[in-house]
Coordinates of C-alpha atoms and ligand atoms in Angstrom, one line a residue:
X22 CA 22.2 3.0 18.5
X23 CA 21.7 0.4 15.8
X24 CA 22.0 -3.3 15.6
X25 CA 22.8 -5.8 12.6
X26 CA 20.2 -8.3 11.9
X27 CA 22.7 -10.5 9.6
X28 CA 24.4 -7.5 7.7
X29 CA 22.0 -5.1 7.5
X30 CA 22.1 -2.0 9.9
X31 CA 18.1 -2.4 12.0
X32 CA 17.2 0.8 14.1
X33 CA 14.9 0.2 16.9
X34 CA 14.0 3.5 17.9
X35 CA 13.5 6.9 16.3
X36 CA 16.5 8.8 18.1
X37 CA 18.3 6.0 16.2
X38 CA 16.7 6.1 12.5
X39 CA 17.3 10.3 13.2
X40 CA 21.1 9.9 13.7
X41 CA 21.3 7.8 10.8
X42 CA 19.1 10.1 8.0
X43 CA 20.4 13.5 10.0
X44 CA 24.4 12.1 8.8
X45 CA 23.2 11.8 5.4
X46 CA 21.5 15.0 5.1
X47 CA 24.1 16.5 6.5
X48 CA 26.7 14.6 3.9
X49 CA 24.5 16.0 1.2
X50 CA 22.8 12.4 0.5
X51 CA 19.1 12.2 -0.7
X52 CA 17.5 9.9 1.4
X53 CA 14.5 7.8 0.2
X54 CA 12.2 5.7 2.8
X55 CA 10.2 2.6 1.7
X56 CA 7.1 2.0 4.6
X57 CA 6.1 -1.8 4.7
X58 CA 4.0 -4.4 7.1
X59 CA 7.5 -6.5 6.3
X60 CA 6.4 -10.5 4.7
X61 CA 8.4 -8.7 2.2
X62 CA 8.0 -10.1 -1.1
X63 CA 9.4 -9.0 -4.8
X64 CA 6.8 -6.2 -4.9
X65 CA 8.2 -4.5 -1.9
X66 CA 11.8 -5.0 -3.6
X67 CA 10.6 -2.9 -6.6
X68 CA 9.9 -0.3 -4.2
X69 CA 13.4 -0.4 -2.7
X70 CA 14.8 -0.5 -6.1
X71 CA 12.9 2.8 -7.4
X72 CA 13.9 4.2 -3.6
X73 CA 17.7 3.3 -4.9
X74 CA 17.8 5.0 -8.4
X75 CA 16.0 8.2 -6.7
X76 CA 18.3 8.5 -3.8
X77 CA 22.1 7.6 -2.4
X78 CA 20.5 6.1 0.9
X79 CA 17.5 3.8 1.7
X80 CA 15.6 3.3 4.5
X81 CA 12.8 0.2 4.7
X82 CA 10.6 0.4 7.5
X83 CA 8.9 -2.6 9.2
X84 CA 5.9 -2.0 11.6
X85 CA 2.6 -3.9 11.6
X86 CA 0.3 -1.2 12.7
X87 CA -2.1 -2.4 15.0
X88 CA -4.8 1.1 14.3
X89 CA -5.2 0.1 10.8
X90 CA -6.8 -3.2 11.3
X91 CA -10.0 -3.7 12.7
X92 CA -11.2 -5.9 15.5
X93 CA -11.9 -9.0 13.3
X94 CA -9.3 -8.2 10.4
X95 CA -5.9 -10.4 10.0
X96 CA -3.5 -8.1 12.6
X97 CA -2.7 -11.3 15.1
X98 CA -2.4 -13.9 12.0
X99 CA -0.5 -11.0 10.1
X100 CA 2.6 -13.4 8.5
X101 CA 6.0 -11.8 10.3
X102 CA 9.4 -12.9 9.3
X103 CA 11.5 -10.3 10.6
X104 CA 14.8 -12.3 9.7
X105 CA 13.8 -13.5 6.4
X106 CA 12.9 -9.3 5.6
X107 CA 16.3 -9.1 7.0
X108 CA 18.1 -11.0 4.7
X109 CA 16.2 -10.0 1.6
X110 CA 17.0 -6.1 1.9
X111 CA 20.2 -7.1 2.7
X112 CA 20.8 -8.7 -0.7
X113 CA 18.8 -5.3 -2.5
X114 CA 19.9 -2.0 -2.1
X115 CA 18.7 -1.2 1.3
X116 CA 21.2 1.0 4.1
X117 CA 18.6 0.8 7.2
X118 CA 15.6 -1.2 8.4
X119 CA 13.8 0.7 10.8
X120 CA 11.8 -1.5 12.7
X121 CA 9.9 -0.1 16.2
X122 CA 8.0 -2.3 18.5
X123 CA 4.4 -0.7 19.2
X124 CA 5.0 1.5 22.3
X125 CA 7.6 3.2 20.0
X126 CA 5.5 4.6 17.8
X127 CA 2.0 4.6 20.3
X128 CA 2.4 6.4 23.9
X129 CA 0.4 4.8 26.1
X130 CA -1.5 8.1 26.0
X131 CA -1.8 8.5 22.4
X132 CA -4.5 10.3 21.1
X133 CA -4.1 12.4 18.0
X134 CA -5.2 11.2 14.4
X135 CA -5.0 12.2 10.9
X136 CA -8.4 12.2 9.1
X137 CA -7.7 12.9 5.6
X138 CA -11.7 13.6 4.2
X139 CA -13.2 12.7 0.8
X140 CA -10.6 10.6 -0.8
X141 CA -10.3 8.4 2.0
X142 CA -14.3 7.8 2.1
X143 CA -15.5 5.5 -0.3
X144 CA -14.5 1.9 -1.3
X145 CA -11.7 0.7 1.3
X146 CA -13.0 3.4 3.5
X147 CA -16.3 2.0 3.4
X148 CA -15.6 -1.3 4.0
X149 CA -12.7 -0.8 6.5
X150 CA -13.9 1.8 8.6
X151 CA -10.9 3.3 10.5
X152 CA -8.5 1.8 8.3
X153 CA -7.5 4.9 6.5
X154 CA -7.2 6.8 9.6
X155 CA -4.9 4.5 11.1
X156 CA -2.2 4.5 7.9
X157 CA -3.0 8.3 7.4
X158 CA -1.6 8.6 11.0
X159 CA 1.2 6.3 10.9
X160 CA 2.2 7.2 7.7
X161 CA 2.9 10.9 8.6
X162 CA 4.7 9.7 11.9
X163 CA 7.0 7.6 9.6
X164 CA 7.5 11.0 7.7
X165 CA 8.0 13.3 10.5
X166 CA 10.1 10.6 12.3
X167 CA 12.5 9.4 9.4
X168 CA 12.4 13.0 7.2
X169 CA 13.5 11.7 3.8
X170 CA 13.5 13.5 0.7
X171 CA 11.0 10.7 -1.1
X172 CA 8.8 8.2 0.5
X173 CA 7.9 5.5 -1.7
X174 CA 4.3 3.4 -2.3
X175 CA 3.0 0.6 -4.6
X176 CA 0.2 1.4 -6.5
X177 CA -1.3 -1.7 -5.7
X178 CA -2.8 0.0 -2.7
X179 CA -4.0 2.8 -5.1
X180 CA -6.6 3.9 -2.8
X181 CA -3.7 4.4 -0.1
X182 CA -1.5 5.9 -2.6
X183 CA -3.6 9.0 -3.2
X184 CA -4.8 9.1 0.8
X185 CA -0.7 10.0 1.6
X186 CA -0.2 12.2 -1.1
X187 CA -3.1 14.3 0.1
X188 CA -2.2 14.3 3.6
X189 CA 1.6 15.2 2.5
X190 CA 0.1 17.9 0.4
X191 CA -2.5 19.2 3.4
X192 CA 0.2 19.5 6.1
X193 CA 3.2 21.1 3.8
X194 CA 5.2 17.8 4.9
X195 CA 8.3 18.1 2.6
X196 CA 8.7 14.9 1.1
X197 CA 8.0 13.5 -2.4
X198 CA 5.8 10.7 -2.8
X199 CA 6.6 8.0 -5.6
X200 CA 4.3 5.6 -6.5
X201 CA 5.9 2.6 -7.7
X202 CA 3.6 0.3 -10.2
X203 CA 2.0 -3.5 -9.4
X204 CA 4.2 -6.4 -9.9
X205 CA 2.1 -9.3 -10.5
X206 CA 2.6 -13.3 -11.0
X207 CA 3.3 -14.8 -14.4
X208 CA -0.5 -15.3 -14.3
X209 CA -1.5 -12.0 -13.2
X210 CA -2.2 -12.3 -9.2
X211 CA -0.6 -9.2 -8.1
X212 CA 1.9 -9.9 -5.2
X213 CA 0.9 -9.3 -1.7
X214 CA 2.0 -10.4 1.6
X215 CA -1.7 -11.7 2.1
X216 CA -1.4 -14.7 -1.0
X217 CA 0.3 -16.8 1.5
X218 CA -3.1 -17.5 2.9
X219 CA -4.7 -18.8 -0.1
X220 CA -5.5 -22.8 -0.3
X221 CA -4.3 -24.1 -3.9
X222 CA -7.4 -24.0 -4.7
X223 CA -8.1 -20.6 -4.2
X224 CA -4.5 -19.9 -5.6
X225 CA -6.0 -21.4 -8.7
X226 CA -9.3 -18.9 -8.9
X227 CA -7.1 -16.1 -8.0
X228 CA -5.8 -14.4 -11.2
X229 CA -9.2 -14.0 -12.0
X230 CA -9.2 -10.9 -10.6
X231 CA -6.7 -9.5 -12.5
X232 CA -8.2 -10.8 -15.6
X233 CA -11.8 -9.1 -15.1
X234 CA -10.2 -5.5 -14.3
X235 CA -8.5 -5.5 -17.3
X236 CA -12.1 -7.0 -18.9
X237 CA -13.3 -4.0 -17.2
X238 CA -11.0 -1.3 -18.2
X239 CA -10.6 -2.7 -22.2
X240 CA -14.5 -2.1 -22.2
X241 CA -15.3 1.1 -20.8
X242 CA -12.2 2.8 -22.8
X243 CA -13.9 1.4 -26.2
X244 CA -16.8 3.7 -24.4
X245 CA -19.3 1.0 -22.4
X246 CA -20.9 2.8 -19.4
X247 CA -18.6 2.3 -16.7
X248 CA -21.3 1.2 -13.8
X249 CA -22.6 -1.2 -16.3
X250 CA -19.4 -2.5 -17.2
X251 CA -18.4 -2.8 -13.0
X252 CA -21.4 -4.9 -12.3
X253 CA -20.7 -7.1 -15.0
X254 CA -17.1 -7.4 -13.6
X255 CA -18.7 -8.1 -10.3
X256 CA -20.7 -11.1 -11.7
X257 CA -17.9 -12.7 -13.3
X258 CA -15.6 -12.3 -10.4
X259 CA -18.4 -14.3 -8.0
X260 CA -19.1 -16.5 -10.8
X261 CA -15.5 -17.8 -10.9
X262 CA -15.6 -18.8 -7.3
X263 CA -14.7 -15.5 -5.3
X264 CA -17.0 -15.8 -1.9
X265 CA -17.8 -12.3 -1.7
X266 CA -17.6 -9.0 -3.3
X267 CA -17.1 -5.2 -1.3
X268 CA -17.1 -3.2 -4.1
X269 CA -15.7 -3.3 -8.2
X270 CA -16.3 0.3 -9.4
X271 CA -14.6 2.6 -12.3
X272 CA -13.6 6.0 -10.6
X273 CA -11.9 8.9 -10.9
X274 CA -8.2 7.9 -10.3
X275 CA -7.1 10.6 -8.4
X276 CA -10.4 11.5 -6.1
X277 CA -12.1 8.1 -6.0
X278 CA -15.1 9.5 -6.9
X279 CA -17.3 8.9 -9.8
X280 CA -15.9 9.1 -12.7
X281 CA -18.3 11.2 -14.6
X282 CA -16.7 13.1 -17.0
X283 CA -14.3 10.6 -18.3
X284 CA -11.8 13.6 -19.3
X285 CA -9.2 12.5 -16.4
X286 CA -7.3 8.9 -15.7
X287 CA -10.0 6.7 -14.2
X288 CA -9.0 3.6 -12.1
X289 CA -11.3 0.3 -12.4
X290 CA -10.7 -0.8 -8.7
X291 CA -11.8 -3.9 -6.4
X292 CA -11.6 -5.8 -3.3
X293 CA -13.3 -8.8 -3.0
X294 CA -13.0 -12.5 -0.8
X295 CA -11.6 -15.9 -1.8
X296 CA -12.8 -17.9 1.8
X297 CA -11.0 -15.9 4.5
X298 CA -8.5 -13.4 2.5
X299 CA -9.7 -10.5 0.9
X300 CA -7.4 -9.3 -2.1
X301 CA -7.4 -5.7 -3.7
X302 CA -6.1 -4.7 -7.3
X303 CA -6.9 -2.1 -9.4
X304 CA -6.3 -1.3 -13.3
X305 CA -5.9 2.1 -15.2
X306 CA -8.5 3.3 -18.0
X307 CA -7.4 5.9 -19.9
X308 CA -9.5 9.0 -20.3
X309 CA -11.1 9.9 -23.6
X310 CA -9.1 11.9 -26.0
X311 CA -11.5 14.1 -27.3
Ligands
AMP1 P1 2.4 -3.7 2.8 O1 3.6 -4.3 3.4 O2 1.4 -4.6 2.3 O3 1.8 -2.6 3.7 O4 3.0 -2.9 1.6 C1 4.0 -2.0 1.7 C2 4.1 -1.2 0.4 O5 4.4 -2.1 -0.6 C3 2.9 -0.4 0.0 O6 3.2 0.8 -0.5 C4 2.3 -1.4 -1.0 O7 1.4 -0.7 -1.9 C5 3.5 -1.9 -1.7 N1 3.2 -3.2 -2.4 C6 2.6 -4.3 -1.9 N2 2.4 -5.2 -2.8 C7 2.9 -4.7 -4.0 C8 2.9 -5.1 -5.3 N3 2.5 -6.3 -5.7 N4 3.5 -4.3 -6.3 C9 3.9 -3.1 -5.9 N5 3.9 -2.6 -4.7 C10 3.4 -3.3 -3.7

């Protein structure tokens, strides 16, 4: 059964989201699904927007996932505003929110996880140990439980981005996965659900970031050595007031590992801390021609 949250259909369980996506297959409809921690904001919109020009139906799901924080990471303080979501997929081109509580999608028993290997080791996998693990393993439940056709993710997690397309690759699951690029802030602070923790002052040091990875990826395409030109980066990004830095590195964009022969698309990625919030970005370089 679903329920309306304001107009918008919500399903609460996965017998419920299956009824819904087995009609539409059945009508012949493509159906896309768009996976979110909900705080939605307009970068998640561009995701439902690319979800709507690729397919007749769209489904956005909602679910904080407890197994990909760790014990002192943000899950409790997470921001939640399930109504707010509500109301903006409502007004874009959404047909379903699928939102399940936690014993939904964890038995009590639960005990099976998805370890996707090399690409999921370094940077974010160094620094949040588990944290891979616990998307890799939600992420193909969403897939197995809602079976769409596409299954659409921002590039802002680019690290993530490459982790599911492996795991869909590994185990045959039939689904295409989109990746859908950064939207940012006039000033170049890519959107995320985690900005809302930022003092003003902070706010202010912020785009920053952004700034140095393009800094970053303008110099080692005009041919600088890439772990020179990431330390640098790393400097300027502490020297602007950041607190602390996990990693800034130039790698290969597809394996995350180091880019050595510059012949395929290399990413300049970071994560570093203003105070209490860590922010992520990341920036293309484009591979040498010859
Ligand atoms: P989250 O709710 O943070 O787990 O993000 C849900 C999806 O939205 C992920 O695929 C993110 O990569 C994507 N996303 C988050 N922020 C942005 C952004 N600024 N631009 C594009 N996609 C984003």
């Amino acid at each position: 059964m679903t329920e309306k949250l304001g107009t918008l259909p919500v399903a609460r369980s996965i017998a419920a989201l299956r009824r819904c996506v087995t009609a539409w297959r059945r009508a012949g409809e493509v159906v896309a699904l768009v996976p979110t921690m909900g705080a939605l904001h307009a970068g998640h919109l561009a995701l439902i927007a690319h979800a709507a020009q690729r397919a007749d139906r769209v489904v956005a799901s909602i679910f904080v996932n407890p197994t990909q924080f760790g014990p002192n990471e943000d899950f409790n303080r997470y921001p939640r505003d399930e109504a707010g979501d509500a109301a903006k997929l409502a007004g874009a081109r959404c047909d379903l929110l699928y939102a399940p509580d936690a014993a939904e999608i964890y038995a009590p028993d639960f005990s099976t996880t998805v370890s996707v290997g090399a690409v999921a080791e370094p940077l974010d996998g160094e620094f949040r140990p588990g944290h891979f693990a616990g998307v890799a393993t939600v992420v193909t439940k969403l897939l197995l439980q809602a079976h769409p056709d596409i299954a659409c993710f921002g590039e802002k997690d680019w690290q993530q981005l490459q982790v599911i397309r492996r795991l869909a690759r590994d185990l045959d699951i039939e689904v295409a996965i989109e990746g859908v690029p950064i939207v940012r802030e006039e000033d170049g602070l890519a959107l995320s659900s985690r900005n809302v923790y930022l003092t003003p002052e902070e706010r202010r040091i912020a785009p920053v970031l952004h700034r140095t990875l393009a800094d970053v990826a303008a110099r080692v395409a005009a041919g600088a050595d890439p772990d020179a030109a990431a330390k640098a980066g790393g400097e300027a990004v502490l020297k602007a007031g950041f607190t602390k830095l996990d990693y800034l590195a130039v790698r290969d964009a597809e394996s995350l590992q180091p880019w050595v022969a510059r012949v395929r698309p290399g990413r300049v990625l970071v994560a570093t801390w203003l105070g209490r919030t860590r922010l992520i970005d990341n920036e293309p370089v484009a591979p040498r021609n010859s």
